[in-house]
XYZ file of C-alpha atoms in Angstrom:
748
model
C 279.474 149.011 226.912
C 279.330 145.914 224.669
C 278.932 148.216 221.655
C 282.129 150.063 222.642
C 284.088 146.825 223.006
C 282.874 145.591 219.650
C 283.867 148.890 218.017
C 287.309 148.712 219.638
C 287.754 145.094 218.443
C 286.722 146.061 214.903
C 289.095 149.033 214.785
C 291.910 146.795 216.149
C 291.357 144.205 213.481
C 291.522 146.941 210.837
C 294.673 148.539 212.343
C 298.194 148.469 210.889
C 299.395 146.945 214.182
C 297.237 143.855 213.618
C 298.274 143.820 209.990
C 301.949 143.810 211.105
C 301.210 140.979 213.574
C 299.694 138.907 210.677
C 302.726 139.671 208.520
C 305.082 138.361 211.210
C 303.034 135.225 211.822
C 302.741 134.376 208.145
C 306.461 135.009 207.586
C 307.282 132.698 210.494
C 304.822 129.917 209.616
C 305.644 129.499 205.948
C 309.287 128.336 206.416
C 308.370 126.248 209.462
C 305.564 124.357 207.658
C 307.459 124.088 204.360
C 310.696 122.648 205.870
C 308.747 120.437 208.232
C 306.967 118.864 205.273
C 310.378 118.479 203.551
C 311.773 116.754 206.637
C 314.215 119.551 207.582
C 312.408 121.355 210.401
C 315.699 122.551 211.909
C 316.389 124.651 208.801
C 312.858 126.108 209.037
C 313.441 127.030 212.701
C 316.646 128.964 211.810
C 314.862 130.885 209.014
C 311.902 131.611 211.384
C 314.431 132.958 213.901
C 315.728 135.285 211.213
C 312.208 136.548 210.634
C 311.588 137.016 214.335
C 314.889 138.834 214.959
C 314.412 141.346 212.158
C 310.740 142.085 212.653
C 311.343 145.092 214.978
C 312.726 147.061 212.015
C 309.325 146.983 210.349
C 308.028 150.134 212.014
C 306.273 153.109 210.333
C 308.631 155.128 208.168
C 309.702 155.738 204.618
C 310.243 152.744 202.298
C 313.943 153.565 201.991
C 314.561 153.901 205.779
C 312.719 150.685 206.571
C 314.715 148.746 203.980
C 318.064 150.166 205.135
C 317.327 149.524 208.802
C 316.174 145.973 208.033
C 319.348 145.205 206.060
C 321.495 146.619 208.855
C 319.521 144.568 211.354
C 320.074 141.438 209.296
C 323.834 142.049 209.146
C 324.070 142.726 212.881
C 321.984 139.702 213.916
C 324.107 137.382 211.729
C 327.331 138.806 213.232
C 326.080 138.519 216.842
C 324.833 134.958 216.238
C 328.241 134.013 214.833
C 330.127 135.517 217.793
C 327.987 133.911 220.494
C 327.970 130.460 218.886
C 331.769 130.410 218.483
C 332.094 131.555 222.090
C 330.271 128.531 223.451
C 333.495 126.514 223.383
C 334.239 127.733 226.910
C 332.044 129.245 229.610
C 334.513 132.105 230.395
C 334.787 132.941 226.710
C 330.991 132.920 226.466
C 330.585 135.347 229.388
C 333.246 137.670 227.826
C 331.395 137.542 224.525
C 328.081 138.329 226.230
C 329.611 141.362 227.945
C 331.274 142.596 224.733
C 328.122 142.216 222.583
C 325.835 143.683 225.207
C 327.903 146.838 225.550
C 328.734 147.659 221.981
C 325.351 146.666 220.508
C 323.578 148.814 223.151
C 325.599 151.829 222.007
C 323.873 151.674 218.612
C 320.833 153.210 220.361
C 322.738 156.524 220.153
C 321.422 156.763 216.547
C 317.905 157.475 217.639
C 314.700 155.455 217.457
C 315.689 153.274 214.468
C 319.119 152.754 215.981
C 317.495 151.501 219.185
C 315.411 148.977 217.123
C 318.531 147.663 215.392
C 320.287 147.433 218.776
C 317.329 145.525 220.173
C 317.497 143.081 217.246
C 321.230 142.503 217.957
C 320.566 141.881 221.686
C 317.680 139.570 220.830
C 319.997 137.610 218.478
C 322.415 137.236 221.378
C 319.667 135.728 223.537
C 318.398 133.318 220.919
C 321.944 132.250 220.108
C 322.226 131.173 223.792
C 318.962 129.227 223.478
C 319.513 127.297 220.251
C 321.676 124.222 219.945
C 322.874 124.001 216.337
C 325.465 121.286 216.639
C 323.499 119.072 214.267
C 324.101 121.241 211.184
C 326.836 123.839 211.967
C 327.269 127.452 212.852
C 327.749 128.934 209.347
C 324.703 127.269 207.910
C 322.629 128.489 210.862
C 323.926 132.064 210.477
C 323.263 131.915 206.750
C 319.725 130.737 207.305
C 319.102 133.558 209.757
C 320.170 135.952 206.971
C 317.768 134.149 204.621
C 315.013 134.610 207.192
C 315.702 138.337 207.464
C 315.655 138.735 203.665
C 312.466 136.600 203.508
C 310.791 138.884 206.031
C 311.914 141.932 203.979
C 310.374 140.447 200.841
C 307.177 139.659 202.764
C 307.014 143.244 204.093
C 307.311 144.466 200.476
C 304.441 142.235 199.453
C 302.224 143.411 202.332
C 303.088 147.008 201.566
C 302.158 146.468 197.946
C 298.838 145.018 199.021
C 298.162 147.927 201.395
C 300.628 150.736 200.742
C 298.966 153.382 202.928
C 298.087 151.271 205.950
C 300.680 152.868 208.292
C 299.854 156.414 207.160
C 296.130 155.953 207.623
C 296.606 154.319 211.018
C 298.844 157.123 212.248
C 296.494 159.780 210.895
C 293.576 158.039 212.545
C 295.388 157.922 215.919
C 296.389 161.583 215.556
C 292.815 162.576 214.748
C 291.567 160.666 217.817
C 294.175 162.200 220.091
C 293.429 165.666 218.765
C 289.765 165.090 219.545
C 290.642 164.003 223.059
C 292.841 167.100 223.440
C 289.986 169.462 222.440
C 287.559 167.696 224.754
C 289.901 167.997 227.747
C 290.424 171.687 226.961
C 286.659 172.112 226.956
C 286.406 170.547 230.400
C 289.065 172.964 231.719
C 286.596 175.840 231.266
C 284.242 174.650 233.979
C 285.934 171.882 236.007
C 287.521 174.073 238.711
C 288.338 171.272 241.137
C 289.835 168.961 238.502
C 292.049 171.456 236.665
C 295.350 170.150 237.977
C 294.524 166.635 236.816
C 293.214 167.905 233.466
C 296.300 170.074 232.900
C 298.417 166.934 233.434
C 296.320 165.152 230.767
C 296.837 168.158 228.429
C 300.654 167.989 228.733
C 300.626 164.230 228.140
C 298.367 164.571 225.055
C 300.552 167.434 223.702
C 303.644 165.210 223.931
C 301.878 162.313 222.188
C 300.561 164.598 219.443
C 303.969 166.131 218.786
C 305.495 162.647 218.425
C 302.709 161.589 216.024
C 303.247 164.775 213.992
C 306.957 164.045 213.692
C 306.397 160.459 212.474
C 303.789 161.663 210.000
C 306.087 164.349 208.655
C 308.683 161.704 207.894
C 306.137 159.409 206.228
C 304.197 162.004 204.205
C 306.667 164.773 203.422
C 309.644 162.521 202.586
C 307.501 160.497 200.207
C 306.021 163.634 198.668
C 309.427 165.191 198.099
C 310.745 162.091 196.299
C 307.890 160.772 194.169
C 305.877 163.918 193.576
C 302.243 164.609 194.093
C 299.257 162.268 194.080
C 295.692 163.029 195.105
C 295.759 160.633 198.089
C 299.144 161.855 199.363
C 298.124 165.514 199.061
C 294.984 164.898 201.097
C 296.947 163.152 203.817
C 299.439 166.062 203.928
C 296.590 168.539 204.143
C 295.072 166.620 207.080
C 298.476 166.634 208.828
C 298.967 170.360 208.282
C 295.467 171.054 209.582
C 296.020 168.900 212.691
C 299.247 170.778 213.440
C 297.352 174.063 213.049
C 294.627 172.832 215.399
C 297.211 172.125 218.060
C 298.796 175.540 217.587
C 295.454 177.271 217.767
C 294.621 175.408 220.941
C 297.947 176.296 222.543
C 297.414 179.889 221.334
C 294.212 180.173 223.315
C 295.261 178.958 226.738
C 293.090 181.029 229.058
C 293.791 182.662 232.384
C 291.438 180.416 234.369
C 291.675 182.497 237.527
C 290.373 185.479 235.527
C 287.675 183.287 233.981
C 286.473 182.135 237.429
C 286.370 185.720 238.745
C 284.458 187.091 235.763
C 281.882 184.344 235.197
C 280.964 183.203 238.695
C 278.831 180.085 238.464
C 280.132 179.600 234.896
C 276.748 178.862 233.234
C 277.730 181.266 230.442
C 280.745 179.026 229.680
C 278.777 175.770 229.254
C 277.954 176.302 225.549
C 281.647 176.960 224.830
C 282.585 173.781 226.681
C 279.926 171.848 224.746
C 281.321 173.270 221.482
C 284.837 172.037 222.240
C 283.530 168.553 223.163
C 281.415 168.439 219.993
C 284.485 169.263 217.895
C 286.458 166.558 219.749
C 283.752 163.959 219.143
C 283.659 164.986 215.538
C 287.404 164.402 215.040
C 287.194 161.030 216.827
C 284.436 159.856 214.472
C 286.545 161.062 211.522
C 289.453 158.976 212.902
C 287.291 155.856 212.611
C 286.353 156.693 209.040
C 289.993 156.572 207.985
C 290.274 152.923 208.915
C 286.764 151.628 208.225
C 283.995 152.377 205.784
C 281.574 154.680 207.539
C 279.525 157.640 206.421
C 280.831 161.029 207.509
C 278.538 162.440 210.154
C 276.356 165.489 209.608
C 277.824 168.891 210.351
C 274.509 170.015 211.886
C 275.667 169.243 215.452
C 278.685 171.519 214.965
C 276.535 174.336 213.581
C 274.025 174.041 216.400
C 276.780 174.075 219.007
C 278.360 177.251 217.595
C 274.977 178.970 217.425
C 274.407 178.283 221.110
C 277.891 179.743 221.840
C 277.012 182.890 219.915
C 273.764 183.185 221.802
C 275.645 182.810 225.080
C 277.523 186.115 224.413
C 274.223 187.939 223.920
C 272.810 186.335 227.056
C 275.864 187.451 229.022
C 275.588 191.069 227.826
C 271.912 191.075 228.692
C 272.757 190.042 232.252
C 275.946 192.172 232.491
C 275.383 195.251 230.303
C 278.127 197.418 228.851
C 280.403 198.970 229.917
C 280.658 196.604 232.964
C 280.428 193.531 230.798
C 282.998 194.614 228.231
C 285.952 192.642 229.571
C 283.934 189.443 229.861
C 282.401 189.984 226.429
C 285.826 190.461 224.831
C 287.062 187.252 226.411
C 283.987 185.357 225.182
C 284.290 186.844 221.683
C 287.969 185.886 221.528
C 287.050 182.388 222.687
C 284.314 182.185 220.061
C 286.655 183.539 217.369
C 289.156 180.775 218.292
C 286.459 178.082 218.254
C 285.101 179.275 214.876
C 288.660 178.956 213.466
C 288.887 175.438 214.877
C 285.555 174.495 213.404
C 286.739 175.690 209.969
C 289.778 173.437 210.320
C 287.578 170.479 211.398
C 285.325 171.130 208.428
C 288.312 171.340 206.030
C 289.333 167.835 207.199
C 285.704 166.712 206.546
C 285.893 168.140 203.008
C 289.174 166.373 202.303
C 287.828 163.046 203.494
C 284.588 163.522 201.588
C 286.510 164.514 198.344
C 284.534 167.739 198.199
C 285.627 170.226 195.512
C 289.318 171.078 195.434
C 289.987 170.284 199.071
C 293.185 168.472 198.187
C 294.980 171.654 197.127
C 297.683 172.551 199.583
C 300.041 175.476 199.946
C 303.191 173.759 201.133
C 305.787 173.753 198.329
C 307.658 170.498 197.642
C 310.997 172.252 197.895
C 310.077 173.406 201.470
C 308.705 170.081 202.652
C 312.039 168.497 203.530
C 312.774 171.315 205.997
C 309.947 170.112 208.209
C 311.498 166.626 208.521
C 313.736 166.009 211.515
C 316.749 164.091 210.241
C 319.042 161.765 212.182
C 322.808 161.936 211.724
C 324.496 158.542 211.314
C 328.212 159.417 211.448
C 330.771 157.390 213.458
C 331.352 160.552 215.459
C 327.958 160.082 217.169
C 329.108 156.725 218.512
C 332.463 158.108 219.692
C 330.781 161.000 221.475
C 328.724 158.490 223.464
C 331.769 156.491 224.618
C 331.775 158.587 227.806
C 330.454 157.917 231.294
C 328.666 161.280 231.015
C 326.518 159.943 228.172
C 323.119 158.479 229.208
C 323.455 155.936 226.357
C 326.892 154.759 227.630
C 325.609 154.469 231.202
C 322.641 152.433 229.983
C 324.987 150.155 227.991
C 327.194 149.587 231.046
C 324.157 148.837 233.264
C 322.705 146.430 230.748
C 326.071 144.689 230.254
C 326.609 144.089 233.949
C 322.993 143.016 234.470
C 323.201 140.524 231.567
C 326.448 139.083 232.908
C 325.043 138.789 236.473
C 321.716 137.396 235.279
C 323.286 134.664 233.096
C 325.817 133.705 235.792
C 323.092 133.643 238.464
C 320.802 131.527 236.337
C 323.622 129.100 235.512
C 324.835 128.792 239.148
C 321.292 128.298 240.487
C 320.746 125.525 237.882
C 317.848 127.319 236.263
C 316.749 125.418 233.192
C 316.655 128.375 230.807
C 318.987 131.156 232.120
C 318.732 132.881 228.737
C 315.096 133.752 229.661
C 316.567 136.017 232.396
C 318.757 137.665 229.753
C 315.753 138.063 227.475
C 313.758 139.710 230.249
C 316.637 142.128 230.917
C 317.059 143.298 227.317
C 313.303 143.740 226.891
C 312.795 145.657 230.157
C 315.905 147.793 230.674
C 315.672 151.396 229.518
C 317.911 154.408 230.209
C 315.200 155.788 232.500
C 314.634 154.143 235.907
C 310.955 155.070 235.895
C 310.282 153.459 232.530
C 312.273 150.345 233.481
C 310.308 149.990 236.725
C 306.984 150.510 234.879
C 307.830 147.986 232.197
C 309.010 145.460 234.806
C 305.655 145.752 236.588
C 303.693 145.387 233.362
C 305.869 142.409 232.326
C 305.342 140.561 235.601
C 301.583 141.164 235.632
C 301.315 140.165 231.952
C 303.356 137.002 232.526
C 301.257 135.996 235.508
C 298.045 136.568 233.521
C 299.361 134.629 230.540
C 300.618 131.778 232.766
C 297.234 131.557 234.598
C 295.317 131.382 231.296
C 297.753 128.766 229.912
C 297.372 126.600 233.014
C 293.573 126.702 232.762
C 293.698 125.719 229.043
C 296.207 122.903 229.718
C 294.002 121.544 232.504
C 290.972 121.610 230.179
C 292.663 119.972 227.152
C 295.879 118.233 226.034
C 294.957 118.394 222.358
C 298.114 119.390 220.415
C 296.047 120.897 217.608
C 294.462 123.341 220.042
C 297.907 124.260 221.331
C 299.150 124.930 217.815
C 296.187 127.165 216.939
C 296.472 129.039 220.219
C 300.219 129.483 219.773
C 299.655 131.084 216.307
C 296.894 133.355 217.655
C 298.999 134.349 220.658
C 302.027 135.222 218.515
C 299.867 137.395 216.202
C 298.172 139.244 219.084
C 301.476 139.674 220.995
C 303.098 141.576 218.141
C 299.901 143.432 217.371
C 299.518 144.755 220.934
C 303.138 145.423 221.862
C 302.860 149.139 221.050
C 299.357 149.666 222.489
C 299.572 147.571 225.635
C 302.824 146.056 226.824
C 301.028 144.159 229.620
C 298.694 142.420 227.091
C 301.613 141.718 224.782
C 303.578 140.130 227.632
C 300.539 137.932 228.452
C 300.276 136.677 224.843
C 304.042 136.146 224.545
C 303.849 133.959 227.658
C 300.934 132.040 226.189
C 302.872 131.530 222.959
C 306.022 130.230 224.738
C 304.087 127.899 227.029
C 302.080 126.401 224.193
C 305.185 125.855 222.065
C 306.930 124.116 224.965
C 303.742 122.159 225.704
C 304.024 120.689 222.182
C 307.561 119.363 222.786
C 307.560 118.812 226.587
C 304.819 116.821 228.308
C 305.520 118.502 231.656
C 303.930 121.860 230.743
C 303.519 123.058 234.350
C 307.275 123.001 234.777
C 307.587 125.373 231.886
C 305.112 127.721 233.552
C 307.134 127.717 236.801
C 310.413 128.456 235.050
C 308.792 131.212 232.973
C 307.474 133.026 236.071
C 310.742 132.545 238.012
C 312.947 133.759 235.194
C 310.749 136.761 234.575
C 310.771 137.724 238.250
C 314.565 137.395 238.499
C 315.099 139.395 235.274
C 312.655 142.150 236.326
C 314.256 142.419 239.758
C 317.807 142.681 238.305
C 316.621 145.304 235.804
C 315.171 147.592 238.488
C 318.154 147.116 240.837
C 320.682 147.806 238.070
C 318.937 150.984 236.975
C 318.829 152.204 240.568
C 322.390 151.374 241.623
C 324.728 151.354 238.558
C 325.569 154.800 237.237
C 321.945 155.875 237.477
C 320.796 158.669 235.151
C 318.257 160.610 237.214
C 316.260 163.154 235.210
C 317.213 166.065 237.433
C 320.762 165.622 236.098
C 319.694 166.223 232.500
C 316.578 168.361 232.565
C 318.484 171.682 232.495
C 319.537 170.827 228.925
C 315.893 170.497 227.940
C 315.091 173.790 229.674
C 317.917 175.558 227.859
C 316.754 174.163 224.475
C 313.192 175.322 225.228
C 314.278 178.859 226.053
C 316.361 179.048 222.908
C 313.435 177.860 220.736
C 310.989 180.210 222.426
C 313.340 183.072 221.647
C 313.505 182.128 217.947
C 309.674 181.823 217.839
C 309.310 185.272 219.486
C 311.494 186.933 216.841
C 309.581 185.093 214.041
C 306.330 186.561 215.403
C 307.872 190.036 215.442
C 308.910 189.662 211.770
C 305.433 188.371 210.950
C 303.767 191.420 212.549
C 306.086 193.838 210.717
C 305.629 192.167 207.343
C 302.789 189.881 206.295
C 305.094 189.069 203.334
C 307.139 186.740 205.597
C 306.981 183.218 204.224
C 305.020 180.530 206.031
C 308.250 178.549 206.261
C 310.006 181.356 208.163
C 307.185 181.359 210.697
C 306.226 177.676 210.873
C 309.737 176.309 211.246
C 310.423 178.189 214.500
C 306.953 177.228 215.668
C 307.526 173.520 214.894
C 310.922 173.579 216.700
C 309.376 175.249 219.758
C 306.588 172.638 219.876
C 309.159 169.813 219.665
C 311.241 171.408 222.402
C 308.288 171.766 224.793
C 307.303 168.140 224.061
C 310.864 166.987 224.957
C 310.798 169.110 228.116
C 307.419 167.780 229.211
C 308.504 164.192 228.566
C 311.723 164.743 230.599
C 309.693 166.170 233.457
C 307.242 163.217 233.286
C 310.232 160.828 233.516
C 311.462 162.828 236.517
C 308.147 162.288 238.306
C 308.722 158.508 237.889
C 312.076 158.577 239.627
C 312.289 157.703 243.360
C 311.213 160.614 245.589
C 314.725 160.902 246.974
C 316.037 161.545 243.436
C 313.544 164.259 242.528
C 315.770 167.210 243.352
C 313.970 170.595 243.623
C 310.806 169.101 242.134
C 308.683 172.141 242.971
C 311.103 174.621 241.413
C 311.530 172.450 238.295
C 307.745 172.141 237.983
C 307.473 175.946 238.114
C 310.067 176.355 235.331
C 308.417 173.701 233.160
C 304.972 175.309 233.696
C 306.337 178.785 232.920
C 307.855 177.513 229.668
C 304.541 175.891 228.667
C 302.601 179.046 229.505
C 305.154 181.211 227.704
C 304.823 179.082 224.523
C 301.007 179.266 224.760
C 301.163 183.015 225.035
C 303.529 183.197 222.040
C 301.254 180.909 220.006
C 298.302 183.121 220.873
C 300.121 186.228 219.676
C 301.392 184.566 216.500
C 298.051 182.947 215.642
C 296.174 186.270 215.961
C 298.669 188.144 213.840
C 298.701 185.377 211.215
C 294.923 185.072 210.947
C 293.787 188.702 211.187
C 294.328 191.938 209.312
C 296.352 193.965 211.791
C 297.497 197.579 212.124
C 301.115 198.682 211.760
C 303.292 197.659 214.770
C 304.574 200.499 216.934
C 307.940 201.110 218.569
C 306.172 200.220 221.834
C 305.484 196.692 220.512
C 309.128 196.370 219.512
C 310.228 197.598 222.951
C 308.287 194.760 224.635
C 309.734 192.175 222.168
C 313.275 193.436 222.844
C 312.785 193.356 226.596
C 311.314 189.810 226.521
C 314.126 188.692 224.220
C 316.696 190.097 226.618
C 315.128 188.307 229.596
C 315.317 185.023 227.619
C 318.954 185.750 226.643
C 319.879 186.261 230.277
C 317.970 183.166 231.365
C 319.792 181.074 228.751
C 323.102 182.494 229.984
C 322.291 181.334 233.512
C 322.134 177.725 232.231
C 325.083 178.096 229.842
C 328.015 179.725 231.604
C 329.938 180.114 228.305
C 327.182 182.202 226.685
C 327.413 185.985 226.636
C 323.904 187.539 226.390
C 323.229 189.487 223.214
C 320.932 192.254 224.424
C 318.758 194.491 222.238
C 318.219 198.224 222.805
C 314.717 199.513 223.384
C 312.811 202.507 224.761
C 311.697 202.788 228.399
C 309.269 199.993 229.284
C 306.924 202.080 231.449
C 306.429 204.430 228.519
C 305.813 201.533 226.151
C 303.289 199.948 228.495
C 301.456 203.228 229.044
C 301.228 203.900 225.297
C 299.824 200.441 224.512
C 297.233 200.774 227.277
C 296.303 204.297 226.182
C 295.708 203.018 222.638
C 293.295 200.378 223.954
C 291.553 202.850 226.299
C 291.063 205.276 223.390
C 289.271 202.529 221.430
C 287.123 201.689 224.481
C 286.240 205.355 224.860
C 285.268 205.559 221.183
C 283.112 202.400 221.536
C 281.425 203.743 224.671
C 280.506 206.895 222.748
C 278.994 204.710 219.991
C 276.908 202.873 222.554
C 275.660 206.150 224.094
C 274.762 207.273 220.577
C 272.561 204.198 220.171
C 274.946 202.044 218.113
C 274.578 198.861 220.141
C 275.781 196.438 217.450
C 279.542 196.697 217.105
C 280.868 196.865 213.553
C 283.492 194.377 212.352
C 286.286 196.916 212.055
C 285.870 198.220 215.609
C 285.533 194.646 216.878
C 288.844 193.625 215.312
C 290.589 196.809 216.505
C 289.441 196.210 220.041
C 290.467 192.563 219.928
C 293.895 193.449 218.516
C 294.602 196.190 221.031
C 293.333 194.058 223.949
C 295.173 190.921 222.912
C 298.493 192.527 221.871
C 298.841 194.651 224.978
C 297.686 191.864 227.362
C 299.875 189.198 225.732
C 302.960 191.424 225.679
C 302.527 192.383 229.311
C 301.981 188.706 230.193
C 304.975 187.546 228.182
C 307.185 190.189 229.834
C 306.016 188.995 233.245
C 306.482 185.345 232.354
C 310.017 186.008 231.041
C 310.933 187.800 234.251
C 309.534 184.957 236.371
C 311.372 182.454 234.221
C 314.674 184.297 234.729
C 314.060 184.597 238.476
C 313.196 180.914 238.902
C 316.083 179.817 236.735
C 318.498 181.902 238.849
C 317.156 180.047 241.987
C 317.534 176.730 240.125
C 321.145 177.428 239.209
C 321.965 178.625 242.743
C 320.609 175.397 244.259
C 322.435 173.043 241.827
C 325.727 174.953 241.700
C 325.864 175.628 245.439
């Protein structure tokens, strides 16, 4: 246990998050100390505020995007500071300014993740403008110094990036390797953990969403840079690791098993234990590789992997000795397909090993630079986006209205109650409130717990010592850790932020316990207002929006289906034509899963048709897994020529998806494809498989007990293609039927 904690602490200290926390602390301390020595501490405080306000923009991304977002953040924070300070001439004018700034700055979040960070910086500037009295040296000088602070932080971020240019990339790759390892381990457990499958499937969906988000961020970081500055050995290796990790996820999705069939075929499941062990071994291997990216450590031996796969191979022979052919054929084919999948995964794990060990020419990659930009999801920044969100139907607009009213009420309430620092209520509101009720409630809970923990620790320290030097040191440490942990653990970050604030106030106010009381009270009021506002003011419950995510998923599944058909017909299809629809389908399912997860966090009374929605989400996940299985097999094996019966199934499945999409989009007219009779197509596919089985049985009777590679691949293809097509057809029909029920309920 102690060893694990020490390892976690070491990895944390090596992480880009801790590095970013040090950057912020150094950037804040230098102007404070310098101007304090010069006798102008007030100027140093204004510059430090500029650093603090513009720090959120320093998140992983391309050099250009980080610079642009920081400059926009600087401009916005200066403008907001100017407006609020000039509004202090009268309380009514100040309230009006708070409402105006809160609403219009919140709308900037319509521009995606970076837009939300810039909006947060603007709202933070509004809060700090309420807190700071600048009468001693004037508004314009203060605003100018905030701009200087923002530019100083930008220069510092350049310096830190020059010192460690690949810190963010390596950290993200490390996290993605670790999550991928966890994903493979959970999938291994699914084979044998019958009673825990529902919980494990929930973990799988959560990990898939996290992995898709990591892949997107890494695409922006690695492919954008590669496209602009050309190739380098280090960059090529990172891109190869990313491509391999994406392929590992697709392979895993492609091999989602029918666990009911598994349970029926393998009884006590002892034949499956080696396959479970192999998945866990691969997962552990990736997690060790994730550590190697951020710390010097020798790459582990591959012997454990080779031993695990040998045991899995022996397990198939053991199964056939217990359940001889022909009775054991179906189970043997499933185990061989599972082993084939795991062998492919091991090759991908080993390719990552080779890249990290600089073996041979492992840094050669197939992705062309001219194609790289097509894998990057771009964000549009036109004024039209903002105008489109100036509608009560927009979740962003609803959130902006909620936040505006909550800020106005919070500041008024704090002022009327005579609370010493009413801006702390406002600060709590802008930090906690999110468009989603569930996320707001969760963050409020974490914030309150973190604040109480931080306050309790601060009280103990204040009781033990009144040494100001200790307070200064602890304030610096707390600030660094708060910003280092804010992504990993909001509760811990809230605790350290509380410690920082209390120690700073303890340096200037002898009555430190009063500060603790106000901090807890303001946090409680702000958290309560945040939850109440999200529940009562134009609430955006997920059931109101999830049909849009379902429609997008069906559309992307349809595109992926047709890409697989083209791939089967012609192996000449470019990887881009196949991988782009695959990427878009993975993103769509990630968005759908995230929306459903948010729905589960809404109040029970607001979870409309939860069971039916769960069935539709599950069907879409299963459908994508079946598609990925089909596509992965076709892509990685030499296959026979596709028949008209294959095309008939594809056309029928496509038509079911078209009609399902039309149920959700009343303006859409389904574009249906012609195909032959489905019963005939099904019979022909099954007859083809049965003919191969008959031929193989004849070989066994003739004494040929060891199956040759060609027959093995033909059996696998016929079995997988026919089974997957029949399954996909059934899934598409169920999806259409459940969507029809869904539409009837919500339109009735």
